[in-house]
């Protein structure tokens, strides 16, 4: 693994690779190894040698850090000032099985390169929505700064937003500048027990329509409820269906909003409430997809659809395949583990029938990955635009070839 310790060293490595036609797999801590389409890369280029917080304007709530800075270091610095990353990035190591000496820690550059966004995306936006600026090296070894303006030399697109979610296929991130938010004074979760998937979808929609500022809405069917850490759910919900609704903010405000929300939710089923520590535990496990951190290579899909379509998709699939699932983002994000075959064609056909969305294969054996497109196929017009952008930024095609298709 190549781990340059300066931007100039990274640029030198990339220039040499381009000149020699050497394909590079781009990573941060490499905690998502095994994700995406199998690439033909000959070397791995990691940003973990580019570490450290460059600038932290606490009053302005803006941080700049080198791309290889561990997320844990970022979170610790923010916590000292009661601030946080609003988009709540997950730690993929559990579901990917990438704990170990050969794997580093999740990095802040990796978070933005993959646009990693957790339960609070529902109200705070995705990782890319907090990203203010970047420094990166293109496929010709040129260092580029982008942020807050349109880059007319690349088909008129904003490079900051473009590289977020590109999974290292367009450039090698060296530095990121992003917005942070204050940590809420308290957190409370309203739990509705015993709802099936369809009833839970209605309950979550009703909760989101209320003026109570729900910051997390998830449904945990009975099949996954018992797989959360002990104490993450109240006793009467542990091992049963649980629809969970998070409220955050000033303690007095949360108390009033929780009363209003609980009163409405009682029309759907039995209601209980979790306090600060129990809520933090629960939402951390939801964020990190704890039920499927199971040490297996069973195909695991991350499916994004309309909130009203999630439970319909799972119900349709269960008529034809072995499926286990739970729901985040008010039902619009479905984490779906297939018990045998990945069923990619079947899954994507049902997604189209239900109004569209995206299915991303997060985990599978190499044999399955070799025959299953990990990302949703792009429409022709979008694919053509993607190809033009790739040609501009990485003309020799050395960055993570074929990773995204």
CSV table of C-alpha atoms in Angstrom, one decimal:
chain,number,residue,atom,x,y,z
A,1,UNK,CA,0.0,0.0,0.0
A,2,UNK,CA,1.3,3.4,-1.0
A,3,UNK,CA,0.9,6.0,1.9
A,4,UNK,CA,2.4,9.4,0.9
A,5,UNK,CA,2.8,11.8,3.8
A,6,UNK,CA,2.4,15.1,1.9
A,7,UNK,CA,0.3,16.4,-1.0
A,8,UNK,CA,3.4,16.8,-3.1
A,9,UNK,CA,4.5,13.2,-2.5
A,10,UNK,CA,1.0,12.0,-3.5
A,11,UNK,CA,1.1,14.1,-6.7
A,12,UNK,CA,4.4,12.6,-7.6
A,13,UNK,CA,3.1,9.0,-7.1
A,14,UNK,CA,0.1,9.8,-9.2
A,15,UNK,CA,2.1,11.4,-12.0
A,16,UNK,CA,4.3,8.3,-12.1
A,17,UNK,CA,1.3,6.0,-12.2
A,18,UNK,CA,-0.2,8.0,-15.1
A,19,UNK,CA,3.0,7.9,-17.0
A,20,UNK,CA,3.4,4.1,-16.5
A,21,UNK,CA,-0.3,3.3,-16.8
A,22,UNK,CA,-0.4,1.8,-13.3
A,23,UNK,CA,-3.9,1.5,-12.0
A,24,UNK,CA,-4.5,2.8,-8.4
A,25,UNK,CA,-7.2,1.7,-6.0
A,26,UNK,CA,-7.9,4.8,-3.9
A,27,UNK,CA,-8.7,4.5,-0.2
A,28,UNK,CA,-8.5,6.2,3.2
A,29,UNK,CA,-8.4,3.7,6.1
A,30,UNK,CA,-9.5,0.9,3.7
A,31,UNK,CA,-12.4,0.1,6.0
A,32,UNK,CA,-14.7,-0.5,3.0
A,33,UNK,CA,-12.5,-2.9,1.2
A,34,UNK,CA,-14.6,-5.4,-0.7
A,35,UNK,CA,-17.2,-2.7,-1.5
A,36,UNK,CA,-18.0,-1.7,-5.1
A,37,UNK,CA,-17.2,-3.5,-8.3
A,38,UNK,CA,-14.0,-5.5,-8.4
A,39,UNK,CA,-11.3,-3.3,-9.9
A,40,UNK,CA,-8.2,-4.0,-12.0
A,41,UNK,CA,-6.0,-1.9,-9.8
A,42,UNK,CA,-2.3,-2.9,-9.4
A,43,UNK,CA,-1.5,-0.7,-6.4
A,44,UNK,CA,-3.5,0.8,-3.5
A,45,UNK,CA,-3.0,4.5,-2.7
A,46,UNK,CA,-4.1,5.5,0.8
A,47,UNK,CA,-4.6,8.9,2.3
A,48,UNK,CA,-3.9,7.7,5.8
A,49,UNK,CA,-0.5,9.3,5.8
A,50,UNK,CA,-2.1,12.7,5.3
A,51,UNK,CA,-3.5,13.3,8.8
A,52,UNK,CA,-4.1,16.2,11.1
A,53,UNK,CA,-6.6,19.0,11.8
A,54,UNK,CA,-5.4,22.0,9.8
A,55,UNK,CA,-7.8,24.6,11.1
A,56,UNK,CA,-10.9,24.7,13.4
A,57,UNK,CA,-12.9,27.9,13.7
A,58,UNK,CA,-15.1,27.0,16.7
A,59,UNK,CA,-17.2,30.1,16.6
A,60,UNK,CA,-17.8,29.8,12.9
A,61,UNK,CA,-18.3,26.0,13.3
A,62,UNK,CA,-16.0,25.2,10.4
A,63,UNK,CA,-13.2,22.6,10.4
A,64,UNK,CA,-10.4,21.9,7.8
A,65,UNK,CA,-8.6,18.6,8.1
A,66,UNK,CA,-6.3,16.5,6.0
A,67,UNK,CA,-8.1,13.7,4.2
A,68,UNK,CA,-6.4,10.9,6.2
A,69,UNK,CA,-7.3,12.2,9.6
A,70,UNK,CA,-9.2,9.5,11.6
A,71,UNK,CA,-12.9,10.2,12.1
A,72,UNK,CA,-12.3,9.4,15.8
A,73,UNK,CA,-9.8,12.3,16.0
A,74,UNK,CA,-12.2,14.7,14.3
A,75,UNK,CA,-15.1,13.6,16.7
A,76,UNK,CA,-12.9,14.0,19.8
A,77,UNK,CA,-11.9,17.5,18.8
A,78,UNK,CA,-15.5,18.5,18.1
A,79,UNK,CA,-16.7,16.9,21.3
A,80,UNK,CA,-14.3,19.0,23.4
A,81,UNK,CA,-16.3,22.0,22.1
A,82,UNK,CA,-19.7,20.3,22.2
A,83,UNK,CA,-19.9,20.2,18.4
A,84,UNK,CA,-20.5,17.4,16.0
A,85,UNK,CA,-20.8,16.4,12.3
A,86,UNK,CA,-24.5,16.8,11.6
A,87,UNK,CA,-24.7,14.1,9.0
A,88,UNK,CA,-23.7,11.3,11.5
A,89,UNK,CA,-21.3,9.2,9.4
A,90,UNK,CA,-21.5,5.4,10.0
A,91,UNK,CA,-18.6,3.1,10.7
A,92,UNK,CA,-18.6,0.4,8.1
A,93,UNK,CA,-16.2,-2.0,9.8
A,94,UNK,CA,-18.9,-4.1,11.4
A,95,UNK,CA,-20.9,-4.9,8.3
A,96,UNK,CA,-17.7,-5.2,6.1
A,97,UNK,CA,-15.8,-7.3,8.6
A,98,UNK,CA,-12.8,-5.0,8.2
A,99,UNK,CA,-11.6,-4.9,11.8
A,100,UNK,CA,-8.0,-5.9,12.2
A,101,UNK,CA,-4.3,-4.9,12.1
A,102,UNK,CA,-4.2,-4.7,8.2
A,103,UNK,CA,-7.0,-2.1,8.2
A,104,UNK,CA,-6.8,1.5,9.4
A,105,UNK,CA,-9.5,3.6,11.0
A,106,UNK,CA,-12.3,5.4,9.1
A,107,UNK,CA,-10.9,8.7,7.7
A,108,UNK,CA,-12.6,12.0,7.1
A,109,UNK,CA,-11.6,11.9,3.5
A,110,UNK,CA,-13.1,8.5,3.1
A,111,UNK,CA,-16.4,9.7,4.6
A,112,UNK,CA,-16.7,12.5,2.1
A,113,UNK,CA,-15.4,10.4,-0.9
A,114,UNK,CA,-18.2,7.9,-0.2
A,115,UNK,CA,-20.8,10.6,1.0
A,116,UNK,CA,-21.4,8.5,4.1
A,117,UNK,CA,-24.5,9.8,5.8
A,118,UNK,CA,-26.4,8.4,8.8
A,119,UNK,CA,-29.9,8.6,10.4
A,120,UNK,CA,-29.8,12.4,10.8
A,121,UNK,CA,-29.6,12.8,7.0
A,122,UNK,CA,-33.4,12.9,7.2
A,123,UNK,CA,-33.2,16.5,8.4
A,124,UNK,CA,-29.5,17.6,8.2
A,125,UNK,CA,-28.7,16.5,4.7
A,126,UNK,CA,-26.0,14.2,3.4
A,127,UNK,CA,-22.3,14.5,4.0
A,128,UNK,CA,-21.8,16.4,0.8
A,129,UNK,CA,-24.2,19.1,2.0
A,130,UNK,CA,-21.8,19.9,4.9
A,131,UNK,CA,-18.8,19.9,2.6
A,132,UNK,CA,-17.5,23.5,1.9
A,133,UNK,CA,-14.3,22.9,0.1
A,134,UNK,CA,-11.7,20.3,-0.9
A,135,UNK,CA,-8.2,19.9,-2.1
A,136,UNK,CA,-7.5,16.9,-4.4
A,137,UNK,CA,-5.1,15.6,-7.0
A,138,UNK,CA,-6.4,14.7,-10.4
A,139,UNK,CA,-5.3,11.8,-12.6
A,140,UNK,CA,-2.5,13.9,-14.1
A,141,UNK,CA,-0.9,14.6,-10.7
A,142,UNK,CA,-2.2,18.2,-10.5
A,143,UNK,CA,-3.3,19.6,-7.1
A,144,UNK,CA,-6.6,21.4,-7.3
A,145,UNK,CA,-8.5,23.4,-4.8
A,146,UNK,CA,-12.3,23.7,-5.1
A,147,UNK,CA,-15.1,25.1,-3.0
A,148,UNK,CA,-18.1,27.3,-3.2
A,149,UNK,CA,-17.8,28.0,-6.9
A,150,UNK,CA,-18.6,26.4,-10.2
A,151,UNK,CA,-15.5,24.9,-12.1
A,152,UNK,CA,-16.2,25.8,-15.7
A,153,UNK,CA,-13.4,23.7,-17.0
A,154,UNK,CA,-15.2,20.5,-16.0
A,155,UNK,CA,-18.6,20.7,-17.8
A,156,UNK,CA,-19.7,23.5,-15.5
A,157,UNK,CA,-20.1,21.3,-12.4
A,158,UNK,CA,-19.2,22.0,-8.8
A,159,UNK,CA,-16.2,19.8,-8.1
A,160,UNK,CA,-16.8,19.8,-4.3
A,161,UNK,CA,-20.2,18.2,-4.7
A,162,UNK,CA,-18.9,16.0,-7.6
A,163,UNK,CA,-16.1,14.3,-5.7
A,164,UNK,CA,-18.4,13.6,-2.7
A,165,UNK,CA,-19.7,10.2,-3.5
A,166,UNK,CA,-17.3,9.4,-6.3
A,167,UNK,CA,-15.5,6.7,-4.2
A,168,UNK,CA,-12.0,7.7,-5.4
A,169,UNK,CA,-12.8,7.4,-9.1
A,170,UNK,CA,-12.3,11.0,-10.0
A,171,UNK,CA,-9.5,12.2,-7.7
A,172,UNK,CA,-7.4,11.7,-4.6
A,173,UNK,CA,-8.7,13.9,-1.8
A,174,UNK,CA,-5.9,15.5,0.3
A,175,UNK,CA,-7.9,18.0,2.4
A,176,UNK,CA,-11.5,18.8,3.3
A,177,UNK,CA,-13.3,21.8,4.8
A,178,UNK,CA,-16.7,21.2,6.3
A,179,UNK,CA,-19.5,22.7,8.4
A,180,UNK,CA,-20.3,21.3,11.9
A,181,UNK,CA,-23.2,21.9,14.4
A,182,UNK,CA,-23.6,22.1,18.2
A,183,UNK,CA,-24.3,18.9,20.1
A,184,UNK,CA,-27.9,18.9,21.2
A,185,UNK,CA,-28.4,19.3,25.0
A,186,UNK,CA,-30.4,16.1,25.2
A,187,UNK,CA,-31.9,13.3,23.1
A,188,UNK,CA,-35.1,11.3,23.6
A,189,UNK,CA,-36.6,8.5,21.5
A,190,UNK,CA,-40.3,7.7,21.3
A,191,UNK,CA,-40.7,3.9,20.7
A,192,UNK,CA,-43.9,2.5,19.2
A,193,UNK,CA,-44.1,-1.3,19.7
A,194,UNK,CA,-45.7,-4.1,17.7
A,195,UNK,CA,-46.3,-2.4,14.3
A,196,UNK,CA,-45.9,-4.3,11.0
A,197,UNK,CA,-43.9,-2.7,8.2
A,198,UNK,CA,-46.9,-1.0,6.6
A,199,UNK,CA,-48.3,0.4,9.8
A,200,UNK,CA,-44.8,1.6,10.8
A,201,UNK,CA,-44.6,3.5,7.5
A,202,UNK,CA,-47.9,5.3,8.3
A,203,UNK,CA,-46.7,6.1,11.9
A,204,UNK,CA,-43.4,7.5,10.7
A,205,UNK,CA,-45.2,9.6,8.0
A,206,UNK,CA,-47.5,11.0,10.7
A,207,UNK,CA,-44.6,11.7,13.0
A,208,UNK,CA,-42.7,13.6,10.3
A,209,UNK,CA,-45.8,15.7,9.5
A,210,UNK,CA,-45.9,17.0,13.1
A,211,UNK,CA,-44.2,20.2,14.2
A,212,UNK,CA,-41.9,18.4,16.6
A,213,UNK,CA,-38.7,18.2,14.7
A,214,UNK,CA,-38.1,14.5,14.5
A,215,UNK,CA,-34.3,14.0,13.7
A,216,UNK,CA,-34.4,10.2,13.2
A,217,UNK,CA,-37.2,7.8,12.1
A,218,UNK,CA,-36.5,4.1,11.8
A,219,UNK,CA,-38.5,0.8,11.9
A,220,UNK,CA,-36.9,-2.3,13.3
A,221,UNK,CA,-38.9,-5.5,12.5
A,222,UNK,CA,-38.9,-8.3,15.0
A,223,UNK,CA,-36.3,-10.2,12.9
A,224,UNK,CA,-33.7,-7.5,13.8
A,225,UNK,CA,-34.9,-6.1,17.1
A,226,UNK,CA,-33.2,-8.8,19.1
A,227,UNK,CA,-29.9,-8.2,17.4
A,228,UNK,CA,-29.3,-4.8,18.9
A,229,UNK,CA,-27.0,-4.6,21.9
A,230,UNK,CA,-28.6,-5.3,25.2
A,231,UNK,CA,-30.2,-2.2,26.6
A,232,UNK,CA,-30.6,-0.5,23.2
A,233,UNK,CA,-34.4,-1.1,23.2
A,234,UNK,CA,-36.9,-1.0,26.1
A,235,UNK,CA,-37.8,-4.4,27.5
A,236,UNK,CA,-41.2,-4.7,25.9
A,237,UNK,CA,-39.7,-3.8,22.5
A,238,UNK,CA,-36.6,-5.9,22.7
A,239,UNK,CA,-36.9,-8.7,20.2
A,240,UNK,CA,-40.2,-7.4,18.9
A,241,UNK,CA,-41.1,-4.8,16.2
A,242,UNK,CA,-40.1,-1.3,17.2
A,243,UNK,CA,-40.7,2.0,15.4
A,244,UNK,CA,-38.3,4.6,16.8
A,245,UNK,CA,-38.5,8.4,16.5
A,246,UNK,CA,-35.7,10.6,17.8
A,247,UNK,CA,-36.0,14.1,19.2
A,248,UNK,CA,-33.0,16.4,19.9
A,249,UNK,CA,-32.4,19.8,21.3
A,250,UNK,CA,-32.8,21.8,24.5
A,251,UNK,CA,-34.1,19.7,27.4
A,252,UNK,CA,-37.2,21.7,28.0
A,253,UNK,CA,-38.1,21.7,24.3
A,254,UNK,CA,-37.5,18.0,23.9
A,255,UNK,CA,-39.7,17.2,26.9
A,256,UNK,CA,-42.6,19.1,25.4
A,257,UNK,CA,-42.2,17.8,21.9
A,258,UNK,CA,-41.9,14.2,23.2
A,259,UNK,CA,-45.2,14.5,25.0
A,260,UNK,CA,-46.9,15.8,21.8
A,261,UNK,CA,-45.3,13.0,19.7
A,262,UNK,CA,-46.1,10.2,22.1
A,263,UNK,CA,-49.7,11.4,22.4
A,264,UNK,CA,-50.2,11.1,18.6
A,265,UNK,CA,-48.3,7.8,18.4
A,266,UNK,CA,-50.5,6.1,20.9
A,267,UNK,CA,-53.1,5.8,18.2
A,268,UNK,CA,-50.7,3.4,16.4
A,269,UNK,CA,-49.6,1.2,19.2
A,270,UNK,CA,-48.0,1.0,22.7
A,271,UNK,CA,-45.6,3.8,23.3
A,272,UNK,CA,-42.5,4.0,25.5
A,273,UNK,CA,-39.6,6.4,25.7
A,274,UNK,CA,-35.8,6.2,25.9
A,275,UNK,CA,-33.6,8.8,27.6
A,276,UNK,CA,-30.3,10.3,26.6
A,277,UNK,CA,-27.9,7.4,27.0
A,278,UNK,CA,-30.3,4.7,25.7
A,279,UNK,CA,-31.1,6.8,22.7
A,280,UNK,CA,-27.4,7.4,21.9
A,281,UNK,CA,-26.8,3.6,22.1
A,282,UNK,CA,-29.8,2.8,19.9
A,283,UNK,CA,-29.1,5.4,17.2
A,284,UNK,CA,-25.4,4.5,17.0
A,285,UNK,CA,-26.4,0.8,16.4
A,286,UNK,CA,-28.9,1.9,13.7
A,287,UNK,CA,-26.2,4.2,12.1
A,288,UNK,CA,-23.7,1.3,12.0
A,289,UNK,CA,-26.3,-1.3,10.8
A,290,UNK,CA,-25.5,-3.4,13.8
A,291,UNK,CA,-28.0,-6.2,13.0
A,292,UNK,CA,-26.0,-7.1,9.9
A,293,UNK,CA,-22.6,-6.8,11.5
A,294,UNK,CA,-22.8,-10.6,11.5
A,295,UNK,CA,-19.5,-11.8,10.3
A,296,UNK,CA,-21.0,-13.2,7.1
A,297,UNK,CA,-20.7,-12.4,3.5
A,298,UNK,CA,-24.4,-12.7,2.9
A,299,UNK,CA,-25.3,-10.1,0.2
A,300,UNK,CA,-26.2,-6.8,1.9
A,301,UNK,CA,-28.0,-4.1,0.0
A,302,UNK,CA,-28.4,-0.4,0.8
A,303,UNK,CA,-31.6,0.7,-1.0
A,304,UNK,CA,-32.8,4.2,-1.4
A,305,UNK,CA,-36.5,4.7,-2.4
A,306,UNK,CA,-39.4,6.9,-1.6
A,307,UNK,CA,-40.4,6.5,2.1
A,308,UNK,CA,-43.8,5.1,1.2
A,309,UNK,CA,-42.2,2.5,-1.1
A,310,UNK,CA,-39.7,0.8,1.3
A,311,UNK,CA,-42.1,-1.6,3.0
A,312,UNK,CA,-43.8,-2.4,-0.4
A,313,UNK,CA,-40.5,-3.3,-1.9
A,314,UNK,CA,-39.6,-5.7,0.9
A,315,UNK,CA,-43.0,-7.3,0.9
A,316,UNK,CA,-42.8,-7.9,-2.9
A,317,UNK,CA,-39.3,-9.4,-2.6
A,318,UNK,CA,-40.3,-11.7,0.2
A,319,UNK,CA,-42.7,-13.5,-2.1
A,320,UNK,CA,-39.8,-14.6,-4.3
A,321,UNK,CA,-36.6,-14.5,-2.2
A,322,UNK,CA,-35.2,-14.8,1.4
A,323,UNK,CA,-35.0,-11.3,2.7
A,324,UNK,CA,-34.3,-9.7,6.0
A,325,UNK,CA,-34.5,-5.9,6.3
A,326,UNK,CA,-34.9,-2.8,8.5
A,327,UNK,CA,-35.7,0.8,7.6
A,328,UNK,CA,-34.1,4.2,8.3
A,329,UNK,CA,-34.9,7.7,6.9
A,330,UNK,CA,-38.6,7.3,7.5
A,331,UNK,CA,-38.6,4.1,5.4
A,332,UNK,CA,-36.7,5.6,2.5
A,333,UNK,CA,-33.5,3.8,3.3
A,334,UNK,CA,-33.8,0.0,3.5
A,335,UNK,CA,-30.9,-2.1,4.7
A,336,UNK,CA,-31.6,-5.5,3.1
A,337,UNK,CA,-29.8,-8.8,3.7
A,338,UNK,CA,-30.4,-11.5,1.2
A,339,UNK,CA,-30.3,-15.0,2.7
A,340,UNK,CA,-28.9,-16.7,-0.5
A,341,UNK,CA,-28.6,-15.1,-4.0
A,342,UNK,CA,-28.2,-11.3,-4.3
A,343,UNK,CA,-31.3,-11.1,-6.6
A,344,UNK,CA,-30.0,-7.9,-8.2
A,345,UNK,CA,-32.2,-8.1,-11.3
A,346,UNK,CA,-35.3,-8.9,-9.2
A,347,UNK,CA,-34.5,-6.1,-6.7
A,348,UNK,CA,-33.9,-3.4,-9.3
A,349,UNK,CA,-37.0,-4.4,-11.3
A,350,UNK,CA,-39.2,-3.9,-8.3
A,351,UNK,CA,-37.5,-0.6,-7.5
A,352,UNK,CA,-38.4,0.6,-11.0
A,353,UNK,CA,-41.9,-0.6,-10.6
A,354,UNK,CA,-42.3,1.3,-7.3
A,355,UNK,CA,-41.2,4.6,-8.8
A,356,UNK,CA,-37.5,4.4,-8.9
A,357,UNK,CA,-34.5,4.6,-6.5
A,358,UNK,CA,-31.1,3.1,-6.1
A,359,UNK,CA,-29.8,-0.3,-4.9
A,360,UNK,CA,-26.1,-0.5,-3.9
A,361,UNK,CA,-24.5,-3.8,-3.1
A,362,UNK,CA,-22.5,-3.1,0.1
A,363,UNK,CA,-21.2,-6.6,0.9
A,364,UNK,CA,-20.9,-9.9,-0.8
A,365,UNK,CA,-18.4,-12.7,-1.6
A,366,UNK,CA,-16.0,-12.0,-4.4
A,367,UNK,CA,-17.8,-14.6,-6.5
A,368,UNK,CA,-21.1,-12.7,-6.2
A,369,UNK,CA,-19.4,-9.3,-6.7
A,370,UNK,CA,-17.8,-10.6,-9.9
A,371,UNK,CA,-21.2,-11.1,-11.5
A,372,UNK,CA,-23.3,-8.4,-9.8
A,373,UNK,CA,-23.1,-4.7,-10.6
A,374,UNK,CA,-22.7,-3.0,-7.2
A,375,UNK,CA,-24.2,0.3,-8.3
A,376,UNK,CA,-27.5,1.2,-10.0
A,377,UNK,CA,-26.9,1.4,-13.8
A,378,UNK,CA,-27.0,5.0,-14.9
A,379,UNK,CA,-29.4,6.3,-17.6
A,380,UNK,CA,-27.6,6.9,-20.9
A,381,UNK,CA,-27.5,10.7,-20.6
A,382,UNK,CA,-26.0,10.5,-17.0
A,383,UNK,CA,-23.5,7.8,-18.0
A,384,UNK,CA,-22.3,10.0,-20.9
A,385,UNK,CA,-21.9,13.0,-18.6
A,386,UNK,CA,-20.0,10.8,-16.1
A,387,UNK,CA,-17.7,9.6,-18.8
A,388,UNK,CA,-16.9,13.2,-19.9
A,389,UNK,CA,-16.1,14.2,-16.3
A,390,UNK,CA,-13.9,11.1,-15.8
A,391,UNK,CA,-12.1,11.9,-19.0
A,392,UNK,CA,-11.4,15.5,-17.8
A,393,UNK,CA,-10.2,14.6,-14.3
A,394,UNK,CA,-8.6,11.2,-15.0
A,395,UNK,CA,-7.7,11.0,-18.7
A,396,UNK,CA,-5.5,7.9,-18.3
A,397,UNK,CA,-8.2,6.1,-16.2
A,398,UNK,CA,-5.9,5.2,-13.4
A,399,UNK,CA,-8.2,5.8,-10.4
A,400,UNK,CA,-10.1,2.8,-9.1
A,401,UNK,CA,-10.9,1.5,-12.6
A,402,UNK,CA,-14.4,-0.1,-12.9
A,403,UNK,CA,-15.2,0.4,-9.2
A,404,UNK,CA,-18.4,2.2,-10.0
A,405,UNK,CA,-19.1,0.5,-13.3
